[in-house]
PDB file of C-alpha atoms in Angstrom:
ATOM      1  CA  MET A   1      51.342  -0.952 -46.009  1.00 41.00           C
ATOM      2  CA  SER A   2      47.710  -2.185 -45.946  1.00 46.00           C
ATOM      3  CA  ALA A   3      46.151  -3.998 -42.988  1.00 49.00           C
ATOM      4  CA  GLU A   4      45.776  -7.478 -43.625  1.00 52.00           C
ATOM      5  CA  LYS A   5      42.273  -8.887 -43.625  1.00 54.00           C
ATOM      6  CA  PRO A   6      41.200 -10.436 -40.344  1.00 60.00           C
ATOM      7  CA  GLN A   7      40.588 -14.098 -40.552  1.00 67.00           C
ATOM      8  CA  LYS A   8      36.917 -15.613 -40.325  1.00 67.00           C
ATOM      9  CA  SER A   9      36.245 -18.059 -37.646  1.00 71.00           C
ATOM     10  CA  LYS A  10      34.870 -21.509 -39.114  1.00 68.00           C
ATOM     11  CA  ALA A  11      31.477 -20.553 -37.712  1.00 73.00           C
ATOM     12  CA  GLU A  12      31.649 -17.042 -39.612  1.00 77.00           C
ATOM     13  CA  GLN A  13      32.740 -18.491 -42.736  1.00 74.00           C
ATOM     14  CA  LEU A  14      29.786 -21.200 -42.727  1.00 69.00           C
ATOM     15  CA  ALA A  15      27.307 -18.505 -41.902  1.00 76.00           C
ATOM     16  CA  THR A  16      28.528 -16.491 -44.503  1.00 79.00           C
ATOM     17  CA  ASP A  17      28.652 -19.208 -46.987  1.00 74.00           C
ATOM     18  CA  LEU A  18      24.786 -19.900 -46.255  1.00 74.00           C
ATOM     19  CA  ILE A  19      23.796 -16.760 -46.785  1.00 80.00           C
ATOM     20  CA  ILE A  20      25.592 -16.417 -50.143  1.00 79.00           C
ATOM     21  CA  GLY A  21      24.260 -19.600 -51.383  1.00 76.00           C
ATOM     22  CA  GLY A  22      21.041 -19.253 -49.980  1.00 75.00           C
ATOM     23  CA  THR A  23      20.079 -15.723 -51.325  1.00 81.00           C
ATOM     24  CA  ALA A  24      21.368 -16.694 -54.903  1.00 78.00           C
ATOM     25  CA  GLY A  25      19.094 -20.097 -54.665  1.00 76.00           C
ATOM     26  CA  ALA A  26      15.903 -18.130 -53.768  1.00 80.00           C
ATOM     27  CA  ILE A  27      16.188 -15.744 -56.842  1.00 82.00           C
ATOM     28  CA  SER A  28      17.121 -18.694 -58.824  1.00 78.00           C
ATOM     29  CA  LYS A  29      14.355 -20.819 -58.085  1.00 79.00           C
ATOM     30  CA  THR A  30      11.647 -18.020 -58.564  1.00 85.00           C
ATOM     31  CA  LEU A  31      12.881 -17.231 -61.782  1.00 84.00           C
ATOM     32  CA  MET A  32      12.624 -20.520 -62.857  1.00 82.00           C
ATOM     33  CA  ALA A  33       9.422 -21.779 -61.285  1.00 84.00           C
ATOM     34  CA  PRO A  34       7.258 -22.129 -64.216  1.00 88.00           C
ATOM     35  CA  VAL A  35       9.601 -24.682 -65.977  1.00 85.00           C
ATOM     36  CA  GLU A  36       9.794 -26.324 -62.693  1.00 83.00           C
ATOM     37  CA  ARG A  37       6.411 -26.702 -62.354  1.00 87.00           C
ATOM     38  CA  ILE A  38       6.013 -28.103 -65.721  1.00 88.00           C
ATOM     39  CA  LYS A  39       8.791 -30.596 -65.068  1.00 85.00           C
ATOM     40  CA  LEU A  40       7.078 -31.610 -61.702  1.00 84.00           C
ATOM     41  CA  LEU A  41       3.674 -32.070 -63.621  1.00 87.00           C
ATOM     42  CA  LEU A  42       4.971 -34.538 -66.214  1.00 87.00           C
ATOM     43  CA  GLN A  43       7.290 -36.170 -63.800  1.00 83.00           C
ATOM     44  CA  THR A  44       4.660 -37.060 -61.206  1.00 83.00           C
ATOM     45  CA  GLN A  45       1.641 -37.474 -63.270  1.00 85.00           C
ATOM     46  CA  GLU A  46       1.233 -41.215 -63.715  1.00 82.00           C
ATOM     47  CA  SER A  47       1.096 -41.682 -60.091  1.00 78.00           C
ATOM     48  CA  ASN A  48      -1.300 -38.672 -59.554  1.00 80.00           C
ATOM     49  CA  PRO A  49      -4.680 -40.128 -58.242  1.00 78.00           C
ATOM     50  CA  ASP A  50      -6.709 -37.979 -60.286  1.00 79.00           C
ATOM     51  CA  VAL A  51      -5.047 -39.283 -63.443  1.00 84.00           C
ATOM     52  CA  VAL A  52      -4.951 -42.683 -62.247  1.00 79.00           C
ATOM     53  CA  SER A  53      -8.797 -42.565 -61.807  1.00 80.00           C
ATOM     54  CA  GLY A  54      -9.191 -40.890 -65.132  1.00 83.00           C
ATOM     55  CA  LYS A  55     -10.889 -37.535 -63.430  1.00 85.00           C
ATOM     56  CA  ILE A  56      -8.289 -35.380 -65.204  1.00 85.00           C
ATOM     57  CA  LYS A  57      -6.587 -36.116 -68.773  1.00 87.00           C
ATOM     58  CA  LYS A  58      -2.824 -36.723 -68.737  1.00 88.00           C
ATOM     59  CA  TYR A  59      -0.536 -34.091 -70.269  1.00 88.00           C
ATOM     60  CA  GLU A  60       0.594 -35.000 -73.679  1.00 87.00           C
ATOM     61  CA  GLY A  61       3.906 -33.208 -73.220  1.00 87.00           C
ATOM     62  CA  ILE A  62       5.480 -30.065 -72.330  1.00 88.00           C
ATOM     63  CA  SER A  63       3.338 -27.637 -74.581  1.00 90.00           C
ATOM     64  CA  ASP A  64       0.090 -29.214 -73.850  1.00 91.00           C
ATOM     65  CA  CYS A  65       1.274 -28.970 -70.125  1.00 91.00           C
ATOM     66  CA  PHE A  66       2.017 -25.197 -70.492  1.00 90.00           C
ATOM     67  CA  LYS A  67      -1.261 -24.172 -72.183  1.00 92.00           C
ATOM     68  CA  ARG A  68      -3.575 -26.519 -69.952  1.00 91.00           C
ATOM     69  CA  VAL A  69      -1.939 -25.058 -66.993  1.00 89.00           C
ATOM     70  CA  SER A  70      -2.338 -21.551 -68.078  1.00 90.00           C
ATOM     71  CA  ALA A  71      -5.926 -22.164 -69.131  1.00 90.00           C
ATOM     72  CA  GLU A  72      -7.354 -24.231 -66.397  1.00 87.00           C
ATOM     73  CA  GLN A  73      -5.574 -22.783 -63.570  1.00 86.00           C
ATOM     74  CA  GLY A  74      -4.178 -19.297 -64.286  1.00 88.00           C
ATOM     75  CA  PRO A  75      -0.703 -17.986 -65.253  1.00 87.00           C
ATOM     76  CA  LYS A  76       0.066 -17.503 -61.158  1.00 86.00           C
ATOM     77  CA  ALA A  77      -0.550 -21.063 -60.857  1.00 86.00           C
ATOM     78  CA  PHE A  78       3.049 -21.581 -62.656  1.00 87.00           C
ATOM     79  CA  TRP A  79       4.505 -20.397 -59.311  1.00 86.00           C
ATOM     80  CA  ARG A  80       2.289 -22.524 -57.215  1.00 81.00           C
ATOM     81  CA  GLY A  81       4.627 -24.006 -54.120  1.00 75.00           C
ATOM     82  CA  ASN A  82       7.315 -21.655 -55.188  1.00 80.00           C
ATOM     83  CA  LEU A  83       7.266 -20.009 -51.759  1.00 81.00           C
ATOM     84  CA  VAL A  84       7.619 -23.286 -50.056  1.00 74.00           C
ATOM     85  CA  ASN A  85      10.523 -24.104 -52.818  1.00 74.00           C
ATOM     86  CA  CYS A  86      12.602 -20.938 -51.578  1.00 80.00           C
ATOM     87  CA  LEU A  87      11.965 -21.523 -47.820  1.00 74.00           C
ATOM     88  CA  ARG A  88      13.436 -25.183 -48.848  1.00 72.00           C
ATOM     89  CA  TYR A  89      16.206 -24.633 -51.610  1.00 73.00           C
ATOM     90  CA  ALA A  90      17.560 -21.419 -49.871  1.00 72.00           C
ATOM     91  CA  PRO A  91      18.468 -23.085 -46.796  1.00 76.00           C
ATOM     92  CA  GLN A  92      19.291 -26.417 -48.693  1.00 78.00           C
ATOM     93  CA  GLN A  93      21.289 -25.031 -51.469  1.00 77.00           C
ATOM     94  CA  GLY A  94      23.168 -22.440 -48.973  1.00 78.00           C
ATOM     95  CA  SER A  95      23.786 -25.507 -46.294  1.00 81.00           C
ATOM     96  CA  ALA A  96      24.776 -27.909 -49.263  1.00 85.00           C
ATOM     97  CA  LEU A  97      27.532 -25.442 -50.737  1.00 82.00           C
ATOM     98  CA  ALA A  98      28.478 -24.193 -47.090  1.00 83.00           C
ATOM     99  CA  PHE A  99      29.203 -27.874 -45.954  1.00 87.00           C
ATOM    100  CA  ASN A 100      30.991 -28.817 -48.922  1.00 89.00           C
ATOM    101  CA  ASP A 101      33.531 -26.064 -48.373  1.00 87.00           C
ATOM    102  CA  ALA A 102      33.436 -26.910 -44.842  1.00 88.00           C
ATOM    103  CA  LEU A 103      33.972 -30.572 -45.355  1.00 90.00           C
ATOM    104  CA  ASN A 104      36.604 -30.103 -48.256  1.00 88.00           C
ATOM    105  CA  SER A 105      38.748 -27.637 -45.597  1.00 87.00           C
ATOM    106  CA  ALA A 106      38.500 -30.550 -43.148  1.00 88.00           C
ATOM    107  CA  MET A 107      39.440 -33.503 -45.127  1.00 89.00           C
ATOM    108  CA  PRO A 108      42.867 -34.832 -45.391  1.00 88.00           C
ATOM    109  CA  LYS A 109      44.756 -33.212 -48.729  1.00 87.00           C
ATOM    110  CA  TYR A 110      46.554 -35.241 -51.224  1.00 88.00           C
ATOM    111  CA  GLU A 111      48.624 -34.829 -54.511  1.00 87.00           C
ATOM    112  CA  ASN A 112      47.567 -38.079 -55.662  1.00 90.00           C
ATOM    113  CA  PHE A 113      44.726 -36.739 -58.528  1.00 89.00           C
ATOM    114  CA  TRP A 114      42.171 -39.553 -57.971  1.00 91.00           C
ATOM    115  CA  ALA A 115      42.743 -39.541 -54.162  1.00 93.00           C
ATOM    116  CA  SER A 116      41.862 -35.639 -54.037  1.00 91.00           C
ATOM    117  CA  PHE A 117      38.895 -36.432 -56.403  1.00 92.00           C
ATOM    118  CA  GLY A 118      37.650 -38.853 -54.355  1.00 94.00           C
ATOM    119  CA  ILE A 119      37.711 -36.820 -51.224  1.00 93.00           C
ATOM    120  CA  LYS A 120      35.632 -33.828 -53.324  1.00 92.00           C
ATOM    121  CA  LEU A 121      33.021 -36.565 -54.257  1.00 93.00           C
ATOM    122  CA  LEU A 122      32.676 -37.465 -50.500  1.00 94.00           C
ATOM    123  CA  SER A 123      32.452 -34.299 -49.426  1.00 93.00           C
ATOM    124  CA  GLY A 124      29.992 -33.094 -52.005  1.00 92.00           C
ATOM    125  CA  GLY A 125      27.712 -36.158 -51.329  1.00 92.00           C
ATOM    126  CA  LEU A 126      27.654 -35.667 -47.692  1.00 94.00           C
ATOM    127  CA  SER A 127      27.036 -32.208 -47.749  1.00 92.00           C
ATOM    128  CA  GLY A 128      24.015 -32.965 -50.168  1.00 89.00           C
ATOM    129  CA  GLY A 129      22.564 -35.549 -47.835  1.00 90.00           C
ATOM    130  CA  ILE A 130      22.841 -33.198 -44.671  1.00 89.00           C
ATOM    131  CA  ALA A 131      21.032 -30.599 -46.536  1.00 88.00           C
ATOM    132  CA  ASN A 132      18.427 -32.624 -47.912  1.00 86.00           C
ATOM    133  CA  THR A 133      17.808 -34.172 -44.520  1.00 89.00           C
ATOM    134  CA  ILE A 134      17.580 -30.587 -42.842  1.00 84.00           C
ATOM    135  CA  CYS A 135      15.243 -29.440 -45.447  1.00 83.00           C
ATOM    136  CA  TYR A 136      13.147 -32.721 -46.381  1.00 87.00           C
ATOM    137  CA  PRO A 137       9.797 -31.736 -45.232  1.00 87.00           C
ATOM    138  CA  PHE A 138       9.808 -28.386 -47.127  1.00 83.00           C
ATOM    139  CA  ASP A 139      10.791 -30.337 -49.836  1.00 81.00           C
ATOM    140  CA  PHE A 140       7.796 -32.902 -49.319  1.00 84.00           C
ATOM    141  CA  ALA A 141       5.499 -29.713 -49.188  1.00 83.00           C
ATOM    142  CA  ARG A 142       6.552 -28.246 -52.413  1.00 78.00           C
ATOM    143  CA  THR A 143       6.093 -31.307 -54.321  1.00 78.00           C
ATOM    144  CA  ARG A 144       2.973 -31.690 -53.017  1.00 81.00           C
ATOM    145  CA  LEU A 145       1.614 -28.111 -54.057  1.00 79.00           C
ATOM    146  CA  ALA A 146       3.406 -28.139 -57.336  1.00 75.00           C
ATOM    147  CA  SER A 147       1.866 -31.511 -58.429  1.00 73.00           C
ATOM    148  CA  ASP A 148      -1.684 -30.879 -57.813  1.00 73.00           C
ATOM    149  CA  MET A 149      -3.468 -30.755 -61.054  1.00 67.00           C
ATOM    150  CA  LYS A 150      -6.984 -29.407 -60.013  1.00 67.00           C
ATOM    151  CA  GLY A 151      -7.823 -26.262 -61.500  1.00 65.00           C
ATOM    152  CA  GLY A 152      -9.009 -23.285 -59.139  1.00 62.00           C
ATOM    153  CA  LYS A 153      -8.206 -23.764 -55.403  1.00 66.00           C
ATOM    154  CA  GLY A 154      -5.726 -26.323 -54.785  1.00 68.00           C
ATOM    155  CA  GLN A 155      -5.816 -29.242 -52.414  1.00 74.00           C
ATOM    156  CA  PHE A 156      -3.985 -27.147 -49.900  1.00 78.00           C
ATOM    157  CA  ASN A 157      -4.264 -23.633 -48.883  1.00 79.00           C
ATOM    158  CA  GLY A 158      -0.471 -23.209 -48.671  1.00 77.00           C
ATOM    159  CA  ILE A 159       2.753 -24.570 -46.928  1.00 80.00           C
ATOM    160  CA  ALA A 160       1.316 -24.568 -43.320  1.00 84.00           C
ATOM    161  CA  ASP A 161      -1.965 -26.152 -44.591  1.00 87.00           C
ATOM    162  CA  CYS A 162      -0.154 -28.998 -46.502  1.00 86.00           C
ATOM    163  CA  LEU A 163       2.579 -29.689 -43.554  1.00 88.00           C
ATOM    164  CA  VAL A 164      -0.241 -29.754 -40.724  1.00 89.00           C
ATOM    165  CA  LYS A 165      -3.009 -32.002 -42.478  1.00 87.00           C
ATOM    166  CA  THR A 166       0.184 -34.595 -43.707  1.00 87.00           C
ATOM    167  CA  VAL A 167       1.221 -34.556 -39.856  1.00 89.00           C
ATOM    168  CA  LYS A 168      -2.327 -34.996 -38.475  1.00 88.00           C
ATOM    169  CA  ALA A 169      -3.216 -37.608 -40.910  1.00 84.00           C
ATOM    170  CA  GLN A 170       0.009 -39.765 -40.826  1.00 84.00           C
ATOM    171  CA  GLY A 171       2.327 -38.270 -38.027  1.00 87.00           C
ATOM    172  CA  ILE A 172       5.670 -36.603 -38.487  1.00 87.00           C
ATOM    173  CA  THR A 173       6.905 -39.570 -40.497  1.00 85.00           C
ATOM    174  CA  GLY A 174       4.669 -38.782 -43.081  1.00 85.00           C
ATOM    175  CA  LEU A 175       6.707 -35.858 -43.854  1.00 86.00           C
ATOM    176  CA  TYR A 176       9.691 -37.780 -44.627  1.00 86.00           C
ATOM    177  CA  THR A 177       8.023 -40.299 -47.338  1.00 80.00           C
ATOM    178  CA  GLY A 178      10.219 -41.230 -49.756  1.00 78.00           C
ATOM    179  CA  TRP A 179      13.355 -39.581 -47.607  1.00 85.00           C
ATOM    180  CA  SER A 180      16.150 -42.603 -47.716  1.00 84.00           C
ATOM    181  CA  VAL A 181      15.763 -42.457 -51.886  1.00 82.00           C
ATOM    182  CA  THR A 182      15.989 -38.567 -51.744  1.00 83.00           C
ATOM    183  CA  VAL A 183      19.286 -38.703 -49.505  1.00 87.00           C
ATOM    184  CA  ALA A 184      20.762 -41.422 -51.563  1.00 86.00           C
ATOM    185  CA  GLY A 185      20.084 -39.521 -54.625  1.00 84.00           C
ATOM    186  CA  ALA A 186      21.087 -36.546 -53.099  1.00 86.00           C
ATOM    187  CA  PHE A 187      24.451 -38.055 -52.615  1.00 91.00           C
ATOM    188  CA  VAL A 188      24.837 -38.934 -56.193  1.00 87.00           C
ATOM    189  CA  TYR A 189      23.832 -35.620 -57.672  1.00 85.00           C
ATOM    190  CA  ARG A 190      25.820 -33.411 -54.926  1.00 89.00           C
ATOM    191  CA  ALA A 191      28.669 -35.772 -54.888  1.00 90.00           C
ATOM    192  CA  GLY A 192      28.877 -35.520 -58.950  1.00 87.00           C
ATOM    193  CA  GLN A 193      27.942 -31.643 -59.271  1.00 86.00           C
ATOM    194  CA  LEU A 194      29.773 -30.015 -56.326  1.00 89.00           C
ATOM    195  CA  GLY A 195      32.810 -32.961 -56.441  1.00 90.00           C
ATOM    196  CA  CYS A 196      33.427 -32.614 -60.218  1.00 90.00           C
ATOM    197  CA  PHE A 197      32.900 -28.851 -60.148  1.00 90.00           C
ATOM    198  CA  LYS A 198      35.736 -28.262 -57.721  1.00 89.00           C
ATOM    199  CA  GLN A 199      37.947 -30.751 -59.293  1.00 90.00           C
ATOM    200  CA  ILE A 200      37.612 -29.196 -62.834  1.00 90.00           C
ATOM    201  CA  GLN A 201      37.954 -25.905 -61.240  1.00 90.00           C
ATOM    202  CA  ASP A 202      41.245 -26.960 -59.499  1.00 89.00           C
ATOM    203  CA  LEU A 203      42.490 -27.246 -63.188  1.00 89.00           C
ATOM    204  CA  ASN A 204      40.893 -24.407 -64.249  1.00 90.00           C
ATOM    205  CA  PRO A 205      43.584 -21.650 -65.397  1.00 90.00           C
ATOM    206  CA  TYR A 206      41.056 -18.829 -64.778  1.00 88.00           C
ATOM    207  CA  LYS A 207      39.431 -19.739 -61.363  1.00 87.00           C
ATOM    208  CA  LYS A 208      40.882 -16.642 -59.746  1.00 87.00           C
ATOM    209  CA  ASP A 209      40.246 -14.188 -62.890  1.00 87.00           C
ATOM    210  CA  LYS A 210      37.380 -11.614 -61.359  1.00 83.00           C
ATOM    211  CA  GLY A 211      36.267 -10.711 -64.948  1.00 86.00           C
ATOM    212  CA  PHE A 212      34.132 -12.417 -67.958  1.00 87.00           C
ATOM    213  CA  LEU A 213      36.789 -15.222 -68.259  1.00 89.00           C
ATOM    214  CA  GLY A 214      36.068 -16.499 -64.998  1.00 88.00           C
ATOM    215  CA  GLY A 215      32.772 -16.153 -64.880  1.00 88.00           C
ATOM    216  CA  VAL A 216      32.428 -18.215 -68.271  1.00 91.00           C
ATOM    217  CA  SER A 217      34.858 -20.863 -67.247  1.00 91.00           C
ATOM    218  CA  ALA A 218      32.967 -21.346 -64.230  1.00 90.00           C
ATOM    219  CA  PHE A 219      29.973 -21.777 -65.740  1.00 90.00           C
ATOM    220  CA  ALA A 220      30.993 -24.104 -68.157  1.00 90.00           C
ATOM    221  CA  ALA A 221      32.911 -26.198 -65.086  1.00 91.00           C
ATOM    222  CA  VAL A 222      29.652 -26.304 -63.583  1.00 89.00           C
ATOM    223  CA  THR A 223      27.603 -27.450 -66.395  1.00 88.00           C
ATOM    224  CA  VAL A 224      30.048 -30.265 -67.445  1.00 88.00           C
ATOM    225  CA  ALA A 225      29.653 -31.606 -63.569  1.00 88.00           C
ATOM    226  CA  ARG A 226      25.814 -31.677 -63.803  1.00 85.00           C
ATOM    227  CA  THR A 227      25.533 -33.150 -67.278  1.00 85.00           C
ATOM    228  CA  VAL A 228      27.925 -36.212 -66.571  1.00 85.00           C
ATOM    229  CA  VAL A 229      26.101 -36.698 -62.814  1.00 86.00           C
ATOM    230  CA  MET A 230      22.288 -36.057 -64.456  1.00 85.00           C
ATOM    231  CA  PRO A 231      21.687 -39.469 -66.030  1.00 86.00           C
ATOM    232  CA  PHE A 232      22.442 -41.320 -62.943  1.00 85.00           C
ATOM    233  CA  ASN A 233      20.770 -38.998 -60.464  1.00 83.00           C
ATOM    234  CA  TYR A 234      17.299 -38.372 -62.041  1.00 88.00           C
ATOM    235  CA  PRO A 235      15.883 -41.901 -61.808  1.00 90.00           C
ATOM    236  CA  PHE A 236      16.160 -41.299 -57.854  1.00 86.00           C
ATOM    237  CA  ASP A 237      14.456 -37.859 -58.520  1.00 86.00           C
ATOM    238  CA  THR A 238      11.410 -39.558 -60.155  1.00 88.00           C
ATOM    239  CA  VAL A 239      11.240 -42.164 -57.628  1.00 88.00           C
ATOM    240  CA  ARG A 240      10.957 -39.825 -54.585  1.00 83.00           C
ATOM    241  CA  ARG A 241       8.645 -37.456 -56.196  1.00 83.00           C
ATOM    242  CA  ARG A 242       5.980 -40.389 -57.019  1.00 86.00           C
ATOM    243  CA  MET A 243       6.158 -41.660 -53.346  1.00 83.00           C
ATOM    244  CA  MET A 244       5.852 -38.086 -51.940  1.00 79.00           C
ATOM    245  CA  LEU A 245       2.603 -38.178 -54.114  1.00 76.00           C
ATOM    246  CA  GLN A 246       0.926 -40.895 -52.712  1.00 75.00           C
ATOM    247  CA  SER A 247       1.820 -40.209 -49.017  1.00 71.00           C
ATOM    248  CA  GLU A 248      -1.756 -39.191 -48.088  1.00 69.00           C
ATOM    249  CA  LYS A 249      -3.275 -42.447 -48.654  1.00 73.00           C
ATOM    250  CA  PRO A 250      -3.980 -45.478 -46.512  1.00 75.00           C
ATOM    251  CA  VAL A 251      -0.777 -47.668 -46.735  1.00 75.00           C
ATOM    252  CA  GLU A 252      -3.212 -50.510 -48.562  1.00 77.00           C
ATOM    253  CA  GLU A 253      -4.468 -48.297 -51.211  1.00 76.00           C
ATOM    254  CA  ARG A 254      -0.876 -46.912 -52.382  1.00 81.00           C
ATOM    255  CA  LEU A 255       0.330 -47.778 -55.760  1.00 82.00           C
ATOM    256  CA  TYR A 256       3.927 -48.171 -54.261  1.00 85.00           C
ATOM    257  CA  LYS A 257       4.961 -50.332 -51.361  1.00 84.00           C
ATOM    258  CA  GLY A 258       8.336 -48.514 -51.194  1.00 83.00           C
ATOM    259  CA  SER A 259      11.312 -47.315 -53.065  1.00 84.00           C
ATOM    260  CA  PHE A 260      12.312 -50.319 -54.462  1.00 88.00           C
ATOM    261  CA  ASP A 261       8.784 -51.214 -55.445  1.00 90.00           C
ATOM    262  CA  CYS A 262       8.197 -47.968 -57.335  1.00 89.00           C
ATOM    263  CA  PHE A 263      11.619 -48.185 -59.082  1.00 90.00           C
ATOM    264  CA  GLY A 264      10.429 -51.794 -60.176  1.00 92.00           C
ATOM    265  CA  LYS A 265       6.870 -50.746 -61.261  1.00 91.00           C
ATOM    266  CA  VAL A 266       7.861 -47.724 -63.139  1.00 91.00           C
ATOM    267  CA  LEU A 267      10.434 -49.672 -65.094  1.00 92.00           C
ATOM    268  CA  LYS A 268       7.915 -52.284 -65.803  1.00 91.00           C
ATOM    269  CA  ASN A 269       4.916 -50.492 -66.753  1.00 90.00           C
ATOM    270  CA  GLU A 270       6.634 -47.399 -68.385  1.00 90.00           C
ATOM    271  CA  GLY A 271      10.015 -48.685 -69.226  1.00 92.00           C
ATOM    272  CA  LEU A 272      13.029 -47.024 -68.755  1.00 91.00           C
ATOM    273  CA  ALA A 273      11.755 -43.823 -70.500  1.00 89.00           C
ATOM    274  CA  GLY A 274       9.582 -43.790 -67.518  1.00 89.00           C
ATOM    275  CA  MET A 275      12.259 -42.846 -65.177  1.00 90.00           C
ATOM    276  CA  TYR A 276      13.360 -39.901 -67.236  1.00 90.00           C
ATOM    277  CA  LYS A 277       9.673 -38.069 -67.647  1.00 86.00           C
ATOM    278  CA  GLY A 278      10.175 -34.455 -67.464  1.00 84.00           C
ATOM    279  CA  LEU A 279      13.825 -34.255 -68.108  1.00 84.00           C
ATOM    280  CA  VAL A 280      13.758 -31.768 -71.062  1.00 82.00           C
ATOM    281  CA  PRO A 281      12.361 -29.164 -68.645  1.00 83.00           C
ATOM    282  CA  GLU A 282      14.900 -30.133 -65.957  1.00 81.00           C
ATOM    283  CA  LEU A 283      17.618 -29.533 -68.345  1.00 79.00           C
ATOM    284  CA  PHE A 284      16.674 -25.962 -68.903  1.00 77.00           C
ATOM    285  CA  ARG A 285      15.665 -25.470 -65.065  1.00 76.00           C
ATOM    286  CA  GLY A 286      18.899 -26.681 -64.399  1.00 75.00           C
ATOM    287  CA  VAL A 287      20.521 -23.766 -66.029  1.00 79.00           C
ATOM    288  CA  GLY A 288      19.407 -21.731 -62.952  1.00 76.00           C
ATOM    289  CA  GLY A 289      21.086 -24.243 -60.489  1.00 77.00           C
ATOM    290  CA  SER A 290      24.060 -23.902 -62.436  1.00 82.00           C
ATOM    291  CA  LEU A 291      23.813 -20.050 -62.359  1.00 81.00           C
ATOM    292  CA  VAL A 292      23.514 -20.518 -58.390  1.00 81.00           C
ATOM    293  CA  ILE A 293      26.912 -22.264 -57.988  1.00 85.00           C
ATOM    294  CA  VAL A 294      28.764 -19.905 -60.494  1.00 85.00           C
ATOM    295  CA  ALA A 295      27.223 -16.891 -58.541  1.00 83.00           C
ATOM    296  CA  TYR A 296      28.195 -18.275 -55.505  1.00 82.00           C
ATOM    297  CA  ASP A 297      31.492 -19.114 -56.547  1.00 84.00           C
ATOM    298  CA  ARG A 298      32.212 -15.455 -58.208  1.00 84.00           C
ATOM    299  CA  ILE A 299      30.822 -13.823 -54.896  1.00 82.00           C
ATOM    300  CA  LYS A 300      33.332 -15.717 -52.857  1.00 82.00           C
ATOM    301  CA  VAL A 301      36.425 -14.747 -55.565  1.00 83.00           C
ATOM    302  CA  VAL A 302      35.653 -11.275 -56.370  1.00 79.00           C
ATOM    303  CA  PHE A 303      35.104 -10.054 -52.866  1.00 76.00           C
ATOM    304  CA  GLY A 304      37.386 -12.374 -51.256  1.00 77.00           C
ATOM    305  CA  ILE A 305      35.229 -13.938 -49.036  1.00 72.00           C
TER     306      ILE A 305
END
């Protein structure tokens, strides 16, 4: 008789989940970095000081953005901010996935479909809020580096320079500009993405399959979950990115007084479409995020982790 596999402690399981999710996340972010850079530039350009002042011409669309970034900043610029993005995303994605599993295990179990679904949504939302709070300064630095439209040398000399200059100018709170709307958006996004995914997987007859069907069905489940939540989450992402972009300015010179003011002004000046700028490249970029969750799920199933 084969020996039973030793049971891991909760701490060991959490650490294992963090490593699996973080590694898969870093690989995905590096591969999708050019798409994400274009998405960020289109999403934030209306609030970019150089665009507002007329110093730099706006991008006319995805194709124009791609051509100009390549010509004005060079091919390497598509990975501008990718290191900090990996440093942010690996622990953020890893902790979100790990905390989601831990919270689901700790929460009460219900036979009723809606009660069970509600618990999964709550676990996903809380895990997203916790993960984003832990990694927010890196997310801030990523946005500032990737939204820089200047050719040649950027505004900051890297991650450390961006963080240090921000703290010197505004204090530690400067690194948390837009935090409240970020956590609200993360709660909505992770609740929908992870909560719906877990609920769909519970109904998936192939979720334990270690072969092709298991992988394809898991990808279909996470794609449905992400598609459902995207229209609700994306406006939060737009507001937080724009709030981050103006953080270096004195309070009296800022375009937006706060998250609600930003939301109102974007709607007034750009219409509802302004909230969804950069959505098309985001849909393609999101495939990487979906693959991270699938990889995390499949690794745990195949290796019995």
